[in-house]
Short mmCIF file of C-alpha atoms and ligand atoms in Angstrom, two decimals:
data_model
loop_
_atom_site.label_atom_id
_atom_site.label_comp_id
_atom_site.label_asym_id
_atom_site.label_seq_id
_atom_site.Cartn_x
_atom_site.Cartn_y
_atom_site.Cartn_z
CA MET A 1130 100.89 118.07 81.50
CA PHE A 1131 102.92 116.66 79.18
CA PHE A 1132 101.87 115.48 76.00
CA PRO A 1133 104.55 114.19 73.37
CA LYS A 1134 105.41 116.58 70.59
CA GLU A 1135 104.12 114.05 67.84
CA LEU A 1136 101.06 113.89 69.15
CA LEU A 1137 100.43 118.01 69.75
CA ASP A 1138 102.08 118.59 66.28
CA ASN A 1139 99.24 116.04 64.40
CA ILE A 1140 96.88 116.89 66.34
CA VAL A 1141 94.63 119.12 63.96
CA TYR A 1142 94.95 116.27 61.60
CA TYR A 1143 92.56 113.94 63.67
CA LYS A 1144 88.93 114.15 62.99
CA VAL A 1145 88.12 110.65 63.26
CA ILE A 1146 88.27 109.79 67.19
CA THR A 1147 87.80 106.47 68.50
CA ILE A 1148 88.02 105.98 72.43
CA LEU A 1149 88.31 102.51 74.62
CA THR A 1150 87.55 103.16 78.23
CA GLY A 1151 87.66 100.82 81.06
CA ALA A 1152 87.50 100.57 84.82
CA GLY A 1153 90.17 102.88 85.78
CA ILE A 1154 87.62 105.79 84.51
CA SER A 1155 85.24 104.63 86.47
CA ALA A 1156 87.32 104.03 89.64
CA GLU A 1157 87.67 107.89 89.80
CA SER A 1158 83.98 108.03 90.30
CA GLY A 1159 84.22 106.05 93.60
CA ILE A 1160 82.95 102.28 91.77
CA SER A 1161 85.36 99.76 92.27
CA THR A 1162 85.56 96.72 90.46
CA PHE A 1163 84.04 95.02 93.53
CA ARG A 1164 86.57 92.76 94.65
CA ASP A 1165 87.40 94.95 98.13
CA LYS A 1166 87.86 93.47 101.15
CA GLY A 1167 85.39 93.67 103.86
CA GLY A 1168 82.57 94.45 101.85
CA LEU A 1169 79.13 92.94 102.49
CA TRP A 1170 79.25 90.65 99.51
CA ASP A 1171 83.14 89.92 99.97
CA LYS A 1172 82.79 85.91 100.44
CA TYR A 1173 81.74 85.84 97.23
CA ARG A 1174 83.91 86.44 93.65
CA PRO A 1175 82.50 88.19 91.25
CA GLU A 1176 82.92 85.36 88.51
CA ASP A 1177 80.52 83.19 90.67
CA LEU A 1178 77.45 86.00 90.78
CA ALA A 1179 77.85 87.14 87.25
CA CYS A 1180 77.29 84.04 85.62
CA GLN A 1181 74.02 82.05 83.94
CA SER A 1182 74.34 79.08 86.23
CA ALA A 1183 74.47 81.19 89.81
CA PHE A 1184 71.54 83.07 87.78
CA ASP A 1185 69.87 79.19 87.20
CA ALA A 1186 70.63 78.21 90.74
CA ASP A 1187 69.77 81.02 92.50
CA PRO A 1188 67.91 83.93 90.82
CA LEU A 1189 67.35 86.02 93.98
CA LEU A 1190 71.03 85.93 94.98
CA VAL A 1191 72.37 87.07 92.25
CA TRP A 1192 69.23 89.88 91.93
CA SER A 1193 70.57 90.78 95.46
CA TRP A 1194 74.12 91.26 94.63
CA TYR A 1195 73.26 93.21 91.57
CA GLN A 1196 71.17 95.43 93.04
CA TYR A 1197 73.90 96.50 95.98
CA ARG A 1198 76.23 97.55 92.75
CA ARG A 1199 73.03 99.38 91.43
CA ASP A 1200 72.90 101.10 94.58
CA THR A 1201 76.45 102.28 94.52
CA ILE A 1202 76.19 103.27 91.11
CA ALA A 1203 73.72 105.00 92.00
CA ARG A 1204 75.57 107.14 94.18
CA ALA A 1205 78.46 107.84 91.40
CA ARG A 1206 78.54 111.12 88.87
CA PRO A 1207 80.48 111.48 85.74
CA ASN A 1208 83.86 112.75 86.82
CA PRO A 1209 85.57 115.11 84.54
CA GLY A 1210 87.51 112.41 82.54
CA HIS A 1211 83.70 111.13 81.02
CA LEU A 1212 82.87 114.85 80.79
CA ALA A 1213 85.74 115.70 78.59
CA LEU A 1214 84.90 112.60 76.23
CA VAL A 1215 81.30 114.61 76.14
CA LYS A 1216 82.98 117.81 74.81
CA TRP A 1217 85.47 115.79 72.47
CA GLU A 1218 82.36 114.45 71.07
CA ALA A 1219 80.68 117.36 70.01
CA LEU A 1220 83.65 118.79 68.70
CA ALA A 1221 85.13 115.88 66.61
CA ARG A 1222 83.60 115.32 62.93
CA ASP A 1223 83.27 111.76 63.74
CA PHE A 1224 83.47 110.53 67.35
CA THR A 1225 82.85 106.59 68.69
CA LEU A 1226 83.07 105.66 72.30
CA ILE A 1227 83.31 102.04 73.16
CA THR A 1228 83.73 100.92 76.86
CA GLN A 1229 84.26 97.92 78.68
CA ASN A 1230 82.10 99.64 81.62
CA VAL A 1231 78.46 98.56 82.46
CA ASP A 1232 77.59 101.57 84.75
CA GLY A 1233 75.89 103.60 82.34
CA LEU A 1234 78.61 106.92 83.20
CA HIS A 1235 79.32 108.00 80.20
CA ARG A 1236 75.38 108.09 79.05
CA ALA A 1237 74.89 109.85 82.19
CA ALA A 1238 77.41 112.49 81.46
CA GLY A 1239 75.50 112.83 78.01
CA CYS A 1240 78.10 111.31 75.53
CA ARG A 1241 75.81 110.24 72.68
CA ARG A 1242 77.57 107.41 70.19
CA ILE A 1243 78.56 104.84 72.54
CA VAL A 1244 79.26 101.05 72.39
CA GLU A 1245 78.72 99.11 75.47
CA LEU A 1246 80.99 96.23 75.06
CA HIS A 1247 79.46 94.38 78.76
CA GLY A 1248 76.08 95.72 78.83
CA ASN A 1249 74.39 97.94 80.75
CA ILE A 1250 73.64 97.44 84.55
CA ARG A 1251 70.98 99.97 84.94
CA ILE A 1252 68.80 97.77 81.85
CA ASN A 1253 66.48 94.77 82.46
CA ARG A 1254 66.50 92.20 79.63
CA CYS A 1255 64.06 89.42 79.82
CA GLN A 1256 65.83 85.78 79.37
CA VAL A 1257 63.23 84.59 77.57
CA CYS A 1258 61.99 86.87 75.16
CA GLY A 1259 65.13 89.43 75.00
CA GLN A 1260 62.61 92.19 75.47
CA GLU A 1261 64.77 95.07 77.81
CA SER A 1262 63.30 97.50 80.43
CA ASN A 1263 65.06 100.31 82.45
CA MET A 1264 65.06 99.35 85.84
CA GLU A 1265 62.98 102.25 86.86
CA GLU A 1266 60.05 100.40 84.74
CA THR A 1267 60.74 96.97 86.17
CA PRO A 1268 62.58 97.44 89.55
CA PHE A 1269 64.19 94.41 92.00
CA ASP A 1270 61.85 95.21 94.88
CA GLY A 1271 63.24 91.89 96.58
CA GLN A 1272 61.15 89.87 93.94
CA VAL A 1273 62.76 88.82 90.72
CA PRO A 1274 60.94 91.07 88.51
CA ILE A 1275 58.91 89.40 85.51
CA CYS A 1276 58.29 90.21 82.02
CA SER A 1277 54.80 90.30 80.23
CA CYS A 1278 55.86 87.44 78.68
CA GLY A 1279 56.12 85.51 82.19
CA GLY A 1280 59.97 85.12 82.01
CA MET A 1281 62.51 85.97 84.38
CA PHE A 1282 64.28 89.79 83.84
CA ARG A 1283 68.32 89.44 84.38
CA PRO A 1284 70.38 92.11 84.83
CA GLY A 1285 71.42 93.55 80.86
CA VAL A 1286 75.14 93.11 81.19
CA VAL A 1287 77.57 90.01 79.65
CA TRP A 1288 78.50 87.27 81.81
CA PHE A 1289 81.19 85.52 82.40
CA GLY A 1290 81.62 82.96 80.02
CA ALA A 1291 78.99 84.89 77.76
CA MET A 1292 79.71 86.43 74.21
CA LEU A 1293 79.74 89.90 73.56
CA PRO A 1294 76.81 91.42 71.92
CA GLU A 1295 77.29 90.55 68.41
CA ASN A 1296 76.40 94.15 66.74
CA ALA A 1297 78.22 96.22 69.76
CA LEU A 1298 81.49 94.38 68.71
CA ARG A 1299 80.81 94.76 65.12
CA VAL A 1300 80.42 98.52 65.52
CA ALA A 1301 83.33 98.91 67.56
CA PHE A 1302 85.74 97.16 65.49
CA GLN A 1303 84.29 99.28 62.43
CA ALA A 1304 85.25 102.44 64.44
CA ALA A 1305 88.96 100.94 65.06
CA GLU A 1306 89.11 100.07 61.29
CA HIS A 1307 87.92 103.69 60.12
CA CYS A 1308 89.45 106.58 63.44
CA ASP A 1309 92.76 108.63 62.88
CA LEU A 1310 93.12 108.51 66.07
CA PHE A 1311 92.69 105.68 68.73
CA ILE A 1312 92.73 106.03 72.65
CA THR A 1313 92.61 104.02 75.38
CA VAL A 1314 91.70 105.15 78.87
CA GLY A 1315 91.94 103.15 81.83
CA THR A 1316 91.96 100.05 80.66
CA SER A 1317 94.63 97.41 80.28
CA ALA A 1318 93.46 96.49 77.26
CA VAL A 1319 94.63 92.77 77.83
CA VAL A 1320 91.43 90.92 77.52
CA TYR A 1321 89.92 89.71 73.95
CA PRO A 1322 87.83 90.66 72.11
CA ALA A 1323 88.73 94.27 73.63
CA ALA A 1324 92.42 93.81 73.59
CA ALA A 1325 92.09 93.29 69.73
CA LEU A 1326 90.58 97.04 68.86
CA PRO A 1327 94.04 98.84 69.77
CA GLU A 1328 95.78 96.50 67.67
CA VAL A 1329 93.24 96.80 64.97
CA ALA A 1330 94.35 100.84 64.70
CA LEU A 1331 98.15 99.90 65.15
CA SER A 1332 98.25 97.42 62.33
CA ARG A 1333 96.72 100.30 60.18
CA GLY A 1334 99.48 102.50 61.22
CA ILE A 1335 96.90 104.86 63.18
CA PRO A 1336 98.46 106.12 66.81
CA VAL A 1337 97.36 104.94 69.89
CA ILE A 1338 97.65 106.41 73.00
CA GLU A 1339 97.11 104.76 76.29
CA ILE A 1340 95.92 107.09 79.17
CA ASN A 1341 96.54 105.31 82.54
CA PRO A 1342 97.77 106.08 86.05
CA GLU A 1343 100.00 103.05 85.93
CA MET A 1344 101.98 101.72 83.43
CA THR A 1345 99.76 98.28 81.67
CA PRO A 1346 101.53 95.34 79.59
CA PHE A 1347 100.21 97.21 76.93
CA SER A 1348 101.69 100.60 77.53
CA LYS A 1349 104.97 99.52 75.45
CA SER A 1350 102.66 98.64 72.07
CA ALA A 1351 100.74 101.84 72.62
CA THR A 1352 101.97 104.87 70.13
CA HIS A 1353 102.59 107.23 73.18
CA TYR A 1354 101.70 106.79 76.61
CA ILE A 1355 100.17 109.36 78.91
CA GLN A 1356 100.38 108.81 83.01
CA GLY A 1357 97.85 109.94 84.49
CA PRO A 1358 94.01 109.68 85.53
CA ALA A 1359 91.40 110.16 83.28
CA GLY A 1360 90.12 113.10 85.02
CA THR A 1361 93.18 115.05 84.76
CA VAL A 1362 94.53 114.39 81.37
CA LEU A 1363 91.58 114.29 79.35
CA PRO A 1364 89.94 117.72 79.94
CA GLU A 1365 93.80 118.55 78.74
CA LEU A 1366 93.79 117.06 76.30
CA VAL A 1367 90.50 118.16 74.86
CA ALA A 1368 91.47 121.48 75.27
CA VAL A 1369 94.26 120.75 73.32
CA TYR A 1370 91.98 119.54 70.44
CA GLU A 1371 89.75 122.27 70.63
CA LYS A 1372 92.56 125.02 70.03
CA ALA A 1373 94.21 122.66 67.44
CA HIS A 1374 90.80 122.71 65.11
CA GLY A 1375 90.09 126.69 66.14
CA LEU A 1376 86.90 125.73 67.73
CA SER A 1377 87.57 127.38 71.25
CA SER A 1378 85.15 130.21 70.19
CA PRO A 1379 81.58 129.66 71.19
CA THR A 1380 80.39 133.06 69.45
CA ASP A 1381 82.22 132.21 65.90
CA PRO A 1382 79.46 133.70 63.57
CA ASN A 1383 80.59 131.30 60.83
CA SER A 1384 80.24 128.29 62.90
ZN1 ZN B 2581 59.58 88.13 78.51
#
């Protein structure tokens, strides 16, 4: 794997790391963007189901679609890219993982400080009182799950046309404002407000690295573009980081 010399020379100085992930890292675990042809649901566009008006019109239809998505996600496992980020979190002094993915794979891998900008598909949220429960506690079993307050549960994701959660956005921007290395992984970072996060880091003169199999509109703005899948690039990059920080001996008596 080729890493830019400037990155290798400076990696020892990077202690506050912020990562922004998108659909690309989940795709390596077999999770599609649900725009594939030939599927059970291909006559629907995701934006026509993942919205409040669709839920208001036909909550059972929207729930059935999310159950199909949950079934797909339940079979997916974190890949070496997810696992490398767990290791990086343990190595770095400060580490924030911001994700646009709703599949919960970063959580399943073991990452602790996660900002889920678009929510989490494994969570149910009451649309009346806001109470949250996990999908095992209040499963969709062909009937819309109902909260103890009597309100309908809906999947705990951010729908098209809705605002991103205020608290998650605040933490994400704080992380972009305080990190000394910012990395985008598997995202084209063109949709706002998430697209503003690497811009914040760049405006501070902080290096922004993009890791993607293909170049994106953002690649030219990034300080370094590293071509390749997350599952290949991240384990190698974390190994370089670990070595530079002298952290490679787990039996170090001084640690
Ligand atoms: Zn409720």
